Amino acid sequence: MTHLERHARLSHSDQYGALSIQAQDYQTIDDTTPYSARPYRRLPQVTYNAVQQKQGVIALDLNGELVRFQQQQQLSGTRLNLTPAISLPYQRPAGFIIPKVSLSHTNYQLDQQYNTLGVDSLERNVPISSLDSGLYLERDTRLFGHDYLQTLEPRAYYLYVPYRDQSNFPLFDSGLYDFDAAQLFRTNRFAGVDRIGDTDQVTLSLTSRLLRQPDGWELVRGTVGQIQYYKDRKVGISGNQLDASTHSETIFDAELRPLRALSMRGDIFWNSEYDTVTRRDLRLQFMSDEHHIINFAYRQRGNAITAPTAVTREIDSSILWPINAQWSIIGRRYHSLPDNRTLEKLAGVEYSDCCWAFRAVRRAAFVQDDTATSPPFGTLRYSWYLQLELKGLTSLGANIDKLMQDRILGYTSVP
């Protein structure tokens, strides 16, 4: 953790939508971090997400955001984004068809200081068209003396976004998503709205589930999916970057839940061009409730054919477990196997009762040393994090519950 977040938020929601007003700032722990690597302040950020309104067979949506970005010695400015959408959802027990059209309108008003773009105002309008469709096929089956319902769910998703040159647009808070199962059906390959990715693609996927009768418990779920591209992509994070691949990697995703507290999940990404697995995520979780959590995961990243030395293999284990009614222990170890190096480890305690909570965590994080000429090429840097939370009012100190949510799957702030 190189930055500590500080924010204040005011939210309101009703039957028409949700309005949020937020001020967000970051304290940089390491003063040597260049300003170009520090996150922007949002002072303020206003978002509005309207509840979908139906007019007969037509459904209307509206998402909006107005945010002021500030950073020392960096380009600052205000960004407005409005995305109205209209769709014609046709949904039945046997399947669905959802044609949808939206327009992403973005306007920038940029400060003159540190402005190297040569303009103080930018505007972009990108129409987005999609057609989502799927079927729900079912049959009764019997396994191990129990009755189950087996489903077969093919899905086809078409997406078209025309190219807009965005090479001179600022980059305040956007980045490229990691490719995962959710990316198969996203309308934008970029997080944030500083970049809207152009594409002409179809996603094909097939999901099957095994549901226990009569309670509907999902024992097994498996999905396979891939994106087919019909034209090259040009929009990149830093200027135009041609992507001429004709298809994405194939994703295989499966989950087994033999018990309500126990789940096993695996994700495999296969690159057909090189006939190799580029990613493996295997996870075992025991979670009987939000207080009793044990996680163990194995992760492998990289193409062993094109860049064998860049392949990473990591073990991630974590725990949240109560000692008694008020006290719990917190722990995590994140370890790299190829170089036998601990990347991060956490150890701490949490006290919680009806009115307040206290958390104390000691963290060790591996810091790379670019001047080192021999292993381990860095050292572990230790730090303490303390937090006092007055439930329903405020919290003081480091945002440890956010730190734990990012590092311990299933963790929530204990009520």
CSV table of N, CA and C in Angstrom, one decimal, residues 320-321 323 326-331 346-352 357-362 384-387 400 404 411:
chain,number,residue,atom,x,y,z
A,320,LEU,N,-9.5,-15.3,8.5
A,320,LEU,CA,-10.1,-14.5,9.5
A,320,LEU,C,-10.9,-15.5,10.4
A,321,TRP,N,-10.6,-15.5,11.7
A,321,TRP,CA,-11.1,-16.5,12.6
A,321,TRP,C,-11.3,-15.9,14.0
A,323,ILE,N,-11.5,-15.7,18.0
A,323,ILE,CA,-11.0,-16.3,19.2
A,323,ILE,C,-12.1,-16.5,20.2
A,326,GLN,N,-15.7,-11.4,20.8
A,326,GLN,CA,-15.3,-10.1,20.4
A,326,GLN,C,-14.0,-10.1,19.6
A,327,TRP,N,-13.1,-11.0,19.8
A,327,TRP,CA,-11.8,-10.9,19.2
A,327,TRP,C,-11.6,-11.9,18.1
A,328,SER,N,-11.0,-11.5,17.0
A,328,SER,CA,-10.7,-12.3,15.9
A,328,SER,C,-9.2,-12.1,15.4
A,329,ILE,N,-8.6,-13.1,14.8
A,329,ILE,CA,-7.3,-13.0,14.2
A,329,ILE,C,-7.4,-12.8,12.7
A,330,ILE,N,-6.5,-12.1,12.2
A,330,ILE,CA,-6.4,-11.8,10.7
A,330,ILE,C,-5.0,-12.1,10.2
A,331,GLY,N,-5.0,-12.8,9.1
A,331,GLY,CA,-3.7,-13.2,8.6
A,331,GLY,C,-3.7,-13.4,7.1
A,346,LEU,N,0.5,-10.4,6.2
A,346,LEU,CA,-0.2,-9.6,7.2
A,346,LEU,C,-0.5,-10.4,8.4
A,347,ALA,N,-0.5,-9.8,9.6
A,347,ALA,CA,-0.9,-10.4,10.8
A,347,ALA,C,-1.6,-9.3,11.7
A,348,GLY,N,-2.7,-9.6,12.2
A,348,GLY,CA,-3.4,-8.6,13.1
A,348,GLY,C,-4.5,-9.2,13.9
A,349,VAL,N,-5.2,-8.3,14.6
A,349,VAL,CA,-6.3,-8.7,15.4
A,349,VAL,C,-7.4,-7.7,15.2
A,350,GLU,N,-8.6,-8.1,15.5
A,350,GLU,CA,-9.8,-7.3,15.3
A,350,GLU,C,-10.7,-7.5,16.6
A,351,TYR,N,-11.1,-6.3,17.2
A,351,TYR,CA,-12.1,-6.4,18.3
A,351,TYR,C,-13.4,-5.7,17.8
A,352,SER,N,-14.5,-6.3,18.0
A,352,SER,CA,-15.8,-5.7,17.6
A,352,SER,C,-16.9,-6.0,18.6
A,357,ALA,N,-15.4,-0.8,16.9
A,357,ALA,CA,-14.5,-1.9,16.5
A,357,ALA,C,-13.1,-1.3,16.4
A,358,PHE,N,-12.1,-2.1,16.7
A,358,PHE,CA,-10.7,-1.7,16.7
A,358,PHE,C,-9.9,-2.8,15.9
A,359,ARG,N,-9.1,-2.3,15.0
A,359,ARG,CA,-8.2,-3.3,14.2
A,359,ARG,C,-6.8,-2.8,14.3
A,360,ALA,N,-5.9,-3.8,14.4
A,360,ALA,CA,-4.5,-3.5,14.4
A,360,ALA,C,-3.8,-4.6,13.5
A,361,VAL,N,-3.0,-4.1,12.5
A,361,VAL,CA,-2.4,-5.0,11.6
A,361,VAL,C,-1.0,-4.6,11.3
A,362,ARG,N,-0.1,-5.6,11.3
A,362,ARG,CA,1.3,-5.4,10.9
A,362,ARG,C,1.5,-6.0,9.5
A,384,TRP,N,2.8,-0.6,10.4
A,384,TRP,CA,1.7,-0.9,11.3
A,384,TRP,C,0.5,-0.1,10.8
A,385,TYR,N,-0.7,-0.7,10.9
A,385,TYR,CA,-1.9,0.0,10.6
A,385,TYR,C,-2.9,-0.1,11.8
A,386,LEU,N,-3.5,1.0,12.2
A,386,LEU,CA,-4.4,1.0,13.3
A,386,LEU,C,-5.7,1.7,12.9
A,387,GLN,N,-6.8,1.2,13.3
A,387,GLN,CA,-8.1,1.8,13.0
A,387,GLN,C,-9.1,1.6,14.1
A,400,ILE,N,-8.3,-0.1,7.4
A,400,ILE,CA,-7.9,-1.5,7.4
A,400,ILE,C,-9.0,-2.4,6.9
A,404,MET,N,-8.4,-5.2,4.1
A,404,MET,CA,-8.7,-6.6,4.2
A,404,MET,C,-9.7,-7.1,3.2
A,411,TYR,N,-14.1,-11.2,3.1
A,411,TYR,CA,-14.0,-10.3,4.3
A,411,TYR,C,-15.0,-9.1,4.2
